[in-house]
CSV table of N, CA and C in Angstrom, one decimal:
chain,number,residue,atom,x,y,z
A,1,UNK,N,-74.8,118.2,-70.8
A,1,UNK,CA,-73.4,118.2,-70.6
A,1,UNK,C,-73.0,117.7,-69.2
A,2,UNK,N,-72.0,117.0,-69.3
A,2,UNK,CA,-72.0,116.2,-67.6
A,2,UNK,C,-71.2,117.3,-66.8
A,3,UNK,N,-71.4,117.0,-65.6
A,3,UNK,CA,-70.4,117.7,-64.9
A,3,UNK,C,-68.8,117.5,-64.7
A,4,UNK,N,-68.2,118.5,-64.4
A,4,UNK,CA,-66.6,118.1,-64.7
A,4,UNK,C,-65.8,118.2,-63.2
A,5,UNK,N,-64.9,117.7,-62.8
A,5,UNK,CA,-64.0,117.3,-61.7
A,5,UNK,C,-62.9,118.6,-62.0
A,6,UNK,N,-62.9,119.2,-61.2
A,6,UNK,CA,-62.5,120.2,-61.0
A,6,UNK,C,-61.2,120.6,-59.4
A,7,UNK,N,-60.0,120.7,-59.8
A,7,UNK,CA,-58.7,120.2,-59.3
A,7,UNK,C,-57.7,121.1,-58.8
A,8,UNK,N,-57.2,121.1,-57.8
A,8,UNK,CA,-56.3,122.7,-57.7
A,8,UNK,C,-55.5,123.2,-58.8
A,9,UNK,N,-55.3,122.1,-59.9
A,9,UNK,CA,-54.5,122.1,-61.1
A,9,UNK,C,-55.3,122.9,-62.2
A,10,UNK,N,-57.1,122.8,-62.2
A,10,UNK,CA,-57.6,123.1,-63.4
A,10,UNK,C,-58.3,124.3,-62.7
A,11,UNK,N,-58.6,124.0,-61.8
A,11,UNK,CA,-59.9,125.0,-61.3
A,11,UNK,C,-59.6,126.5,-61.8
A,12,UNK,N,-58.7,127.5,-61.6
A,12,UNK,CA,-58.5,128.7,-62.1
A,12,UNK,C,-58.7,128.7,-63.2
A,13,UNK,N,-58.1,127.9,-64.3
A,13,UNK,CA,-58.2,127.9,-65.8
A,13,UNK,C,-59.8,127.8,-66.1
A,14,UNK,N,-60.7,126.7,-65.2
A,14,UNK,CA,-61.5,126.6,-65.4
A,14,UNK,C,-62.6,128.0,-65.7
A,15,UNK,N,-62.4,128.6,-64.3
A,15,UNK,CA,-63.4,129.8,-64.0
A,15,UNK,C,-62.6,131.0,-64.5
A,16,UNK,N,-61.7,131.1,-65.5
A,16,UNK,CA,-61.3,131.6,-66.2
A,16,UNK,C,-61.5,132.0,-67.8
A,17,UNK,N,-61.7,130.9,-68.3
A,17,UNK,CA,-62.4,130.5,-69.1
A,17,UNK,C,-63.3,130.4,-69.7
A,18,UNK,N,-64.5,129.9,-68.8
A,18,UNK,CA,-66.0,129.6,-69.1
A,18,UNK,C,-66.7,131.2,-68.4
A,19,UNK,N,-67.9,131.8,-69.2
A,19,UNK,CA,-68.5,132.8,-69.0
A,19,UNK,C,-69.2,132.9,-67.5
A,20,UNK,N,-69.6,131.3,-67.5
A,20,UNK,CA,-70.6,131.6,-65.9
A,20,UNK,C,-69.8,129.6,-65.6
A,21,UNK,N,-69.4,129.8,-64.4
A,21,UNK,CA,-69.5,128.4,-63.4
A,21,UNK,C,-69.8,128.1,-62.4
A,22,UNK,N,-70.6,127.0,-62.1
A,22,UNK,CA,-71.2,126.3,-61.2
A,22,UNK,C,-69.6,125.8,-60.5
A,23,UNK,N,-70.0,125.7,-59.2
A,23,UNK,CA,-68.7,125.2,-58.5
A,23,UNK,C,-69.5,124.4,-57.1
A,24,UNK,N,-69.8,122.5,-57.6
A,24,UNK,CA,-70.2,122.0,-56.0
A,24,UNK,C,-69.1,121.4,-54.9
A,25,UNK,N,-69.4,121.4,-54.1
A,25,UNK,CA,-67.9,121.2,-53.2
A,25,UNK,C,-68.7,119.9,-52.0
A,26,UNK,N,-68.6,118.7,-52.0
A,26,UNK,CA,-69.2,118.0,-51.7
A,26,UNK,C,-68.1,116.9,-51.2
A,27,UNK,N,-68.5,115.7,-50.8
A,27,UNK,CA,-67.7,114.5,-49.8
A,27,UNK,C,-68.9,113.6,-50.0
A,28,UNK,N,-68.2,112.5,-50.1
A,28,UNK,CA,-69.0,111.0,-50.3
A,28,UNK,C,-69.5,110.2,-49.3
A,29,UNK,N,-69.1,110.8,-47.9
A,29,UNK,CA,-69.6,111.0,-47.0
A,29,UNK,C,-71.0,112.1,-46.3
A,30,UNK,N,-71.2,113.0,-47.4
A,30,UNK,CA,-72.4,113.8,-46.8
A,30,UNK,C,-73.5,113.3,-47.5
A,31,UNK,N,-74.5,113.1,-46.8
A,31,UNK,CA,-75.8,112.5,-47.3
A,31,UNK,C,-76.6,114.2,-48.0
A,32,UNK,N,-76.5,115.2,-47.5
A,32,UNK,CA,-76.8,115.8,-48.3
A,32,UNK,C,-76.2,115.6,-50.0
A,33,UNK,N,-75.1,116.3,-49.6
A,33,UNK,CA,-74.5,116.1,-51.4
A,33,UNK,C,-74.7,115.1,-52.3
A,34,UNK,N,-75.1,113.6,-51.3
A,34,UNK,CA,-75.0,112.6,-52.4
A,34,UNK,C,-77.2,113.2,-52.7
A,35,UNK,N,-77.6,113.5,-52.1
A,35,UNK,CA,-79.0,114.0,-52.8
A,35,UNK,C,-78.9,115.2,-53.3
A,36,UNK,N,-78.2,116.1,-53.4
A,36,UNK,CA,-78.1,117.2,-54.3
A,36,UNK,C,-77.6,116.6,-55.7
A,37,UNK,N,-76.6,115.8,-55.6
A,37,UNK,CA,-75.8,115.3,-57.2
A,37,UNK,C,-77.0,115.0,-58.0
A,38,UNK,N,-78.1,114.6,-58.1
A,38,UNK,CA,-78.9,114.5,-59.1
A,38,UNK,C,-79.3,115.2,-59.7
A,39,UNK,N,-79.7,116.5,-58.6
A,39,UNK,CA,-80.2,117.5,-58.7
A,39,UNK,C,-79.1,118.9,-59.7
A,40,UNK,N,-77.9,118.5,-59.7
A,40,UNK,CA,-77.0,119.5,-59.8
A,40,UNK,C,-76.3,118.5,-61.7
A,41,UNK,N,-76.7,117.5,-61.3
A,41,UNK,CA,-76.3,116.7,-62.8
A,41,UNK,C,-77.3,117.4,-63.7
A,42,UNK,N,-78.7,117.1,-63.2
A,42,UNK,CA,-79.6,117.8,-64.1
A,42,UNK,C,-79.4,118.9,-64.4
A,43,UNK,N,-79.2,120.0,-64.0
A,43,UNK,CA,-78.7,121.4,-64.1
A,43,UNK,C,-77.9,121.3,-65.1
A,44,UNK,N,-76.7,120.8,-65.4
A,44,UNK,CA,-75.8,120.3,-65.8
A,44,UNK,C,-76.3,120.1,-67.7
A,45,UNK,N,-77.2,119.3,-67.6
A,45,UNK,CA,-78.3,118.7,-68.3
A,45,UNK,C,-78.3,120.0,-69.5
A,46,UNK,N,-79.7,120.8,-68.7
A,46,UNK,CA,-80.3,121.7,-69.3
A,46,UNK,C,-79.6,123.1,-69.6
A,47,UNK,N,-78.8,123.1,-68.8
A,47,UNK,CA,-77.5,124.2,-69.2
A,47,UNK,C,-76.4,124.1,-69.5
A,48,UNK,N,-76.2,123.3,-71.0
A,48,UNK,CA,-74.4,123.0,-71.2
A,48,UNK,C,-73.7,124.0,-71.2
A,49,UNK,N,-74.4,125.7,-71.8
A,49,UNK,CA,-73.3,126.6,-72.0
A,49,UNK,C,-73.0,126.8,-70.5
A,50,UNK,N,-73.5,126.5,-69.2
A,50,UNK,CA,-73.0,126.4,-68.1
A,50,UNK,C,-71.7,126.0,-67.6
A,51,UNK,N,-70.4,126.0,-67.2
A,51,UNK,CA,-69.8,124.9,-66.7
A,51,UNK,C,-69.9,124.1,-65.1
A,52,UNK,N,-70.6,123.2,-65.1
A,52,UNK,CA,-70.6,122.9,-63.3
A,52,UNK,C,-69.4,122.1,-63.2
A,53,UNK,N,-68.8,122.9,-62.5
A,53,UNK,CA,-67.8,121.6,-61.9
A,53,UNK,C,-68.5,121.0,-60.2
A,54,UNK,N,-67.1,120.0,-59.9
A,54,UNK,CA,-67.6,119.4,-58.6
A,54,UNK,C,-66.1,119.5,-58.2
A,55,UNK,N,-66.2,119.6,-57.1
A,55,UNK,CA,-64.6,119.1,-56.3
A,55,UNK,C,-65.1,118.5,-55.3
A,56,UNK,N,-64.5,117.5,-55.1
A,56,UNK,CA,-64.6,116.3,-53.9
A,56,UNK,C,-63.3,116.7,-52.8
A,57,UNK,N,-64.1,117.1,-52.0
A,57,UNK,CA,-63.6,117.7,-50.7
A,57,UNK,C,-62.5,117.2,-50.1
A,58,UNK,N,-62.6,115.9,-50.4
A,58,UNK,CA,-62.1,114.7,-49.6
A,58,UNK,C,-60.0,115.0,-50.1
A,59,UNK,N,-60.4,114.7,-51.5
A,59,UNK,CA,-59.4,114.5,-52.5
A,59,UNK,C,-58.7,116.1,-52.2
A,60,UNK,N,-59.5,117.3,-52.5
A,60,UNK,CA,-58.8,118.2,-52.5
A,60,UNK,C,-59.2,119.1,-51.9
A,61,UNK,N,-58.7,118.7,-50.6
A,61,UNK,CA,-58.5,119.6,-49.1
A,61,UNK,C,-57.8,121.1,-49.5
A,62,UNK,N,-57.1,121.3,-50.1
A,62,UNK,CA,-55.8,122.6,-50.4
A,62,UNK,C,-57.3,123.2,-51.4
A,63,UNK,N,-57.8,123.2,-52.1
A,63,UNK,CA,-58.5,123.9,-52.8
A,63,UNK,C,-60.0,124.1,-51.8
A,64,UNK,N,-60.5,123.1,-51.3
A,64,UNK,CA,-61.7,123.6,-50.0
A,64,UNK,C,-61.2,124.3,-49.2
A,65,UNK,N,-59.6,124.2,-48.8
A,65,UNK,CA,-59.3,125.2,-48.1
A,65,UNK,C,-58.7,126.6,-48.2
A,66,UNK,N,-58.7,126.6,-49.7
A,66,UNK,CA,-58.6,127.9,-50.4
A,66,UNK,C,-59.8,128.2,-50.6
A,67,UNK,N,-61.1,127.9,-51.2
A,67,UNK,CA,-62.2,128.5,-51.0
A,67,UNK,C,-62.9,128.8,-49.7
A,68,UNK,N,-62.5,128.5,-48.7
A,68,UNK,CA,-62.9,128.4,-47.1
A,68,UNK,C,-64.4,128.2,-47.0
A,69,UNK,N,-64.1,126.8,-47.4
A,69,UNK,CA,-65.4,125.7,-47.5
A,69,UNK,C,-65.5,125.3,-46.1
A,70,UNK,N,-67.1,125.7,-45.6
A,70,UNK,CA,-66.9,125.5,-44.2
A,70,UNK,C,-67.7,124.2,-43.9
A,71,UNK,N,-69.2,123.9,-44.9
A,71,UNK,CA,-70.4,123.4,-45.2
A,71,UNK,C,-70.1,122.9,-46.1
A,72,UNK,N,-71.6,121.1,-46.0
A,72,UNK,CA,-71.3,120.9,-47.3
A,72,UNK,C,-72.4,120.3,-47.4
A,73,UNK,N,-73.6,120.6,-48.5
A,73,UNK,CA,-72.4,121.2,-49.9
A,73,UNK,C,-72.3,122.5,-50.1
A,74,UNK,N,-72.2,122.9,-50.7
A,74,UNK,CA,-71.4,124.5,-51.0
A,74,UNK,C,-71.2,124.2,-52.5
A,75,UNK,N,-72.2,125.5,-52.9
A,75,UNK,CA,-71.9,126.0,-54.2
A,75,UNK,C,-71.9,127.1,-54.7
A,76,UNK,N,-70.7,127.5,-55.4
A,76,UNK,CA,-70.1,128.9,-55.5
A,76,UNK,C,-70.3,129.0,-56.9
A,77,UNK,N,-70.7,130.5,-57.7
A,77,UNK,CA,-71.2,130.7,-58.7
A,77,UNK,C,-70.2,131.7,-59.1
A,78,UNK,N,-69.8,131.8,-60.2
A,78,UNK,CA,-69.0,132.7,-61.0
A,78,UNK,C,-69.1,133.3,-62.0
A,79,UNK,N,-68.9,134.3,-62.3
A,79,UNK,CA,-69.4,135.0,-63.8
A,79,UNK,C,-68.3,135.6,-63.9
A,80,UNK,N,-68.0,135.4,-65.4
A,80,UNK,CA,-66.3,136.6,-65.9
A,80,UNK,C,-65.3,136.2,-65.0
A,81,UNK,N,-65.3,135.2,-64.3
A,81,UNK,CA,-64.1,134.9,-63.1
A,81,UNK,C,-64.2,135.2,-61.8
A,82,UNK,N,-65.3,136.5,-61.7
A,82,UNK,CA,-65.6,136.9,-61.0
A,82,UNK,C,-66.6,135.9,-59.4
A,83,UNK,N,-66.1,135.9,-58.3
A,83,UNK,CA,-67.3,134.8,-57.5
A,83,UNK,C,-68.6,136.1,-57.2
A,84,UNK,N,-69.4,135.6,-57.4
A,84,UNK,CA,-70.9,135.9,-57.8
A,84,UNK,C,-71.9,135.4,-56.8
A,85,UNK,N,-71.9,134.0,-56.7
A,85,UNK,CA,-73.1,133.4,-55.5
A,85,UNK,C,-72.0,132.4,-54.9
A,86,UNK,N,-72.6,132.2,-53.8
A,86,UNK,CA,-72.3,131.6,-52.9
A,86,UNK,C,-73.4,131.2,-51.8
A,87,UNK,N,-74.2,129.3,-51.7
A,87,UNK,CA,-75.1,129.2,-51.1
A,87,UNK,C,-74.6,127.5,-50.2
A,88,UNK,N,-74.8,127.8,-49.0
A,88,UNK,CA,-74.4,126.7,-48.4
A,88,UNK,C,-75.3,125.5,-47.9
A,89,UNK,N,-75.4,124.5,-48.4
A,89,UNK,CA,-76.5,123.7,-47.4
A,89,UNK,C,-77.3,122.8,-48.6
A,90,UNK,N,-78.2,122.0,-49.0
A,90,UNK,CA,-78.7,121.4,-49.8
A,90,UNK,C,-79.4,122.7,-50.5
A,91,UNK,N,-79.8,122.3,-52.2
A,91,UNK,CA,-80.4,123.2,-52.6
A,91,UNK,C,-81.7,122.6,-53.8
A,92,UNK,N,-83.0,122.6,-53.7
A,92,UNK,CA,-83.8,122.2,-54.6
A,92,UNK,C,-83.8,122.4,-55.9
A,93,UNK,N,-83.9,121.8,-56.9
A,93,UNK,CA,-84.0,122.0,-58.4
A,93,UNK,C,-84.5,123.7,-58.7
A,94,UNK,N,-85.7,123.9,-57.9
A,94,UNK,CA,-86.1,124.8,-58.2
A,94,UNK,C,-85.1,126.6,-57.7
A,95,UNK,N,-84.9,126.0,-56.5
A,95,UNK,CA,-83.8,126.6,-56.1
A,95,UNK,C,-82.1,126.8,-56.5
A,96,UNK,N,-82.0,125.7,-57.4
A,96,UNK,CA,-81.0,125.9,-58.2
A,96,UNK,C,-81.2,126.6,-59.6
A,97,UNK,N,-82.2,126.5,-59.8
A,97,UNK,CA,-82.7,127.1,-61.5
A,97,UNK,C,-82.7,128.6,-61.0
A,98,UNK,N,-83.2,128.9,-59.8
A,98,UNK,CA,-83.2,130.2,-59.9
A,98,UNK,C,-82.0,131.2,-59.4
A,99,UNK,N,-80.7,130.3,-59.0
A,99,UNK,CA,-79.5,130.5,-58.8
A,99,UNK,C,-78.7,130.9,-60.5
A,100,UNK,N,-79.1,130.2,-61.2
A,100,UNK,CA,-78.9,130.3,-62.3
A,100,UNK,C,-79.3,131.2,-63.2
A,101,UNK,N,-80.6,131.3,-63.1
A,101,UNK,CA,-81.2,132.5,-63.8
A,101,UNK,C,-80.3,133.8,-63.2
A,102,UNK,N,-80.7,134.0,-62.0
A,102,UNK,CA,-80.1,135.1,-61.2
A,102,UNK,C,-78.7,135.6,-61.6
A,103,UNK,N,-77.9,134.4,-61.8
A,103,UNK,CA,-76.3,134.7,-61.9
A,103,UNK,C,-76.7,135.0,-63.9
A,104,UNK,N,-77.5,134.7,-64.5
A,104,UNK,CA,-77.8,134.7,-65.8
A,104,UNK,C,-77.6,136.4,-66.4
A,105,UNK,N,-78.8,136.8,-65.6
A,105,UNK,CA,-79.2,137.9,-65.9
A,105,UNK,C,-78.5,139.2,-64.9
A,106,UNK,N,-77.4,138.7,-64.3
A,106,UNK,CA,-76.7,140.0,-63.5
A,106,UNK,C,-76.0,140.6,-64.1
A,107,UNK,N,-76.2,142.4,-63.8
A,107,UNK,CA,-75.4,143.6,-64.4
A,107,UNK,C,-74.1,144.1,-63.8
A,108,UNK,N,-73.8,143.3,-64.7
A,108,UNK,CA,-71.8,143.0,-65.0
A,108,UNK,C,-70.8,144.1,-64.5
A,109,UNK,N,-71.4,145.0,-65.1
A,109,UNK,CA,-71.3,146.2,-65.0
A,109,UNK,C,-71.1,146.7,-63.2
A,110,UNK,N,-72.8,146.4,-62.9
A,110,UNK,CA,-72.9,147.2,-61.7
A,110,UNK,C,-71.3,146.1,-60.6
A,111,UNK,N,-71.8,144.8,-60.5
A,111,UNK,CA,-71.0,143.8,-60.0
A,111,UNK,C,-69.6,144.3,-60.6
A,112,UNK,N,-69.0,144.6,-61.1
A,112,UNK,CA,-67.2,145.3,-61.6
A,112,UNK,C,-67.1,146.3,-60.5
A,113,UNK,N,-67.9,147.6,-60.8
A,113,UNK,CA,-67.9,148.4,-59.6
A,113,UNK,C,-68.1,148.3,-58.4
A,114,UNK,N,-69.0,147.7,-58.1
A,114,UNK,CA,-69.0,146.7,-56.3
A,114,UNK,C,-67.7,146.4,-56.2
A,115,UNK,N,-67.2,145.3,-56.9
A,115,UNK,CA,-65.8,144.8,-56.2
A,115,UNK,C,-65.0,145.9,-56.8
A,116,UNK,N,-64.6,146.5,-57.7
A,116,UNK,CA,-63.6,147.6,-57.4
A,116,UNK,C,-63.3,148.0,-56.4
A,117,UNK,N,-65.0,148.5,-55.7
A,117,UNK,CA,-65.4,149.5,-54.7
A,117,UNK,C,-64.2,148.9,-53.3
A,118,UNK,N,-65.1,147.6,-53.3
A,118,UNK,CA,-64.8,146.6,-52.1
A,118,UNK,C,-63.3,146.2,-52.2
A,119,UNK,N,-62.5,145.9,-53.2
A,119,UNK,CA,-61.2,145.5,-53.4
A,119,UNK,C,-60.4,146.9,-54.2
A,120,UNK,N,-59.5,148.0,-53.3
A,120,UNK,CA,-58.8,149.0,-54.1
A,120,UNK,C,-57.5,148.5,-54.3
A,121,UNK,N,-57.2,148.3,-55.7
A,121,UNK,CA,-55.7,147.9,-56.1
A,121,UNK,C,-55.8,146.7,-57.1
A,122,UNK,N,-57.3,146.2,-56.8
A,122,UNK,CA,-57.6,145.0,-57.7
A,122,UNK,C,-57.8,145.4,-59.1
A,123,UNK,N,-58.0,144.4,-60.0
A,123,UNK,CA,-58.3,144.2,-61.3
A,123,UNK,C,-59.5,144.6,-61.2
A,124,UNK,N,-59.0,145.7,-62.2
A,124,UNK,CA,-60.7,146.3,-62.9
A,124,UNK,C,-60.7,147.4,-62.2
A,125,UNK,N,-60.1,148.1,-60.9
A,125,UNK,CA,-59.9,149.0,-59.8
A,125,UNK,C,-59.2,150.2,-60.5
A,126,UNK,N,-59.9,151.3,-60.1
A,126,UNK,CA,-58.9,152.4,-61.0
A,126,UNK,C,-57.6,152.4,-60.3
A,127,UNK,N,-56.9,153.2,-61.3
A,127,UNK,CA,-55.5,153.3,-61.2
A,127,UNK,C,-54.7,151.4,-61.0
A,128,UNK,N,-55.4,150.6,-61.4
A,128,UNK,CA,-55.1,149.6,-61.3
A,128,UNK,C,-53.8,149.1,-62.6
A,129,UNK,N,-52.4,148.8,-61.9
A,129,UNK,CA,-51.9,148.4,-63.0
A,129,UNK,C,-52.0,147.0,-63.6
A,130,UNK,N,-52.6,146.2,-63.1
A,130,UNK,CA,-53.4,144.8,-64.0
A,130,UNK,C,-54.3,145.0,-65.1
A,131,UNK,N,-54.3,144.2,-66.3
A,131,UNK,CA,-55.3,144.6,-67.4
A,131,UNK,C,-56.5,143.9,-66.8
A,132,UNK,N,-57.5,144.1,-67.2
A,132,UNK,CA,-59.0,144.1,-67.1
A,132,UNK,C,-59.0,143.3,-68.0
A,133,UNK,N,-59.5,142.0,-67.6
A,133,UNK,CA,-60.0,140.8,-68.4
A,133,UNK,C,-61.0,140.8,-69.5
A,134,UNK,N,-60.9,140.3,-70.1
A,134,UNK,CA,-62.0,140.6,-71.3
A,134,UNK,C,-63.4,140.3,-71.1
A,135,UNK,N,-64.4,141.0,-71.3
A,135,UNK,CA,-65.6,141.3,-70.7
A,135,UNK,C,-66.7,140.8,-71.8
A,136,UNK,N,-67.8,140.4,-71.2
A,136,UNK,CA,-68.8,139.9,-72.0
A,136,UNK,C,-70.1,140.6,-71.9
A,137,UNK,N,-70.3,141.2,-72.6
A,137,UNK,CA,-71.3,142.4,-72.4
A,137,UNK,C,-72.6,141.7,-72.5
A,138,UNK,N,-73.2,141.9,-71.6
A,138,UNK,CA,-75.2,141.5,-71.6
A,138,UNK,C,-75.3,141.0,-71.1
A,139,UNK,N,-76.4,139.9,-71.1
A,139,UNK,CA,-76.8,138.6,-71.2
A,139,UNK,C,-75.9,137.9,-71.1
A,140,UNK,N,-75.4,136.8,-70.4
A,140,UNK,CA,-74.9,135.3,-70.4
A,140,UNK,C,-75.4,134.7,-71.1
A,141,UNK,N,-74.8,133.7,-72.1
A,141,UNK,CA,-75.4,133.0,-72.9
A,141,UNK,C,-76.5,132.0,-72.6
A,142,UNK,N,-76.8,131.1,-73.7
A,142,UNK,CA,-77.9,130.2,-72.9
A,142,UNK,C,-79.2,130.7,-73.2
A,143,UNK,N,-80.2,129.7,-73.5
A,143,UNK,CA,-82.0,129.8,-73.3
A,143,UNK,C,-81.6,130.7,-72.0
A,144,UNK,N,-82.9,131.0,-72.6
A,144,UNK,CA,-83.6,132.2,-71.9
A,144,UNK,C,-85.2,131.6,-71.2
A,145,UNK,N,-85.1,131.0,-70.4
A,145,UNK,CA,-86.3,130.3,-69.8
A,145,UNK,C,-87.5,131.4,-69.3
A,146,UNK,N,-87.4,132.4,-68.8
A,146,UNK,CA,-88.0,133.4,-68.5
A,146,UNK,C,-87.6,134.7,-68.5
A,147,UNK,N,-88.3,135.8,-68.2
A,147,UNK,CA,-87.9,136.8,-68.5
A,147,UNK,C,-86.6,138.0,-67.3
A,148,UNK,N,-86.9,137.5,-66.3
A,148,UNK,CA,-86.3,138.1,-65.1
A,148,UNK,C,-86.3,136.6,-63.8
A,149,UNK,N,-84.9,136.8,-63.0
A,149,UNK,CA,-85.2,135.6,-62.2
A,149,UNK,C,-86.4,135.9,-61.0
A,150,UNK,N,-86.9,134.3,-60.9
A,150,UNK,CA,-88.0,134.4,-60.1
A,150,UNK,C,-89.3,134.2,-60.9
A,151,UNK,N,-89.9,135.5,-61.8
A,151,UNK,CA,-90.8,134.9,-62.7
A,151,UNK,C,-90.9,134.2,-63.8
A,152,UNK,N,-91.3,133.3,-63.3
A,152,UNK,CA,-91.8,131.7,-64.2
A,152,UNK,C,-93.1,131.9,-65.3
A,153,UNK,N,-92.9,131.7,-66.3
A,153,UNK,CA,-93.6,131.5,-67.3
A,153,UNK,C,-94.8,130.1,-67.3
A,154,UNK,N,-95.8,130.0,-66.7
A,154,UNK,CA,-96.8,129.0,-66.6
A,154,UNK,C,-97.3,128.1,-68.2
């Protein structure tokens, strides 16, 4: 599945929507990012139930500067809506797969209570009067490449 262009217009809808998103934040000017894009298309590739978007930095300043994009590239991970990872700087295939797996197999659960914890008055927060988004219990969809992130199957 290709990657998608992702806009101060779509972007909430986006990571609203899809169960887990890839988010790269890159310029056509960074020699990093233009060597990560191959690496982050392939991803793209082998994980369609994935969504990766890309925002081009350039074009949409107001949303890098709503994520407080400091580096680039910068890729921000999402699960349930929720931001999840966050890693700044070029990242290897291998290093992205396991960005993946990791945000794959995280307990939903424990991560709801963390940010409750961390955010009082938020969604999902007791005594919170906002409804609680609809939740996806387990597993993230998607092959199952291995069993836990990190261990690789030879």
């Amino acid at each position: 599945m290709p990657t998608h262009a992702l806009t101060q217009q779509n972007f909430d809808q986006a990571v609203a929507r899809s169960p887990i998103v890839l988010v790269d934040f890159w310029a056509d000017w960074c020699g990093w990012c233009t060597r990560f894009a191959p690496i982050y298309e392939e991803s793209s590739n082998q994980h369609p139930e994935i969504l990766h978007g890309t925002v081009d930095t350039e074009a949409q300043q107001a949303l890098a500067a709503a994520a407080q994009i400091t580096s680039l590239p910068t890729l921000l991970g999402f699960r349930e809506g929720l931001l999840v990872y966050t890693k700044l700087g070029f990242q290897t295939a291998a290093e992205l797969e396991d960005a993946v797996q990791t945000i794959q197999w995280m307990d939903m659960d424990a991560v709801r209570r963390e940010h409750a914890a961390q955010n009082p008055g938020s969604v999902n927060a007791p005594g919170s009067e906002q409804p609680a988004p609809a939740r996806h219990a387990g597993l993230a969809g998607g092959p199952i490449r291995y069993g836990w992130p990190g261990l690789k199957v030879r």
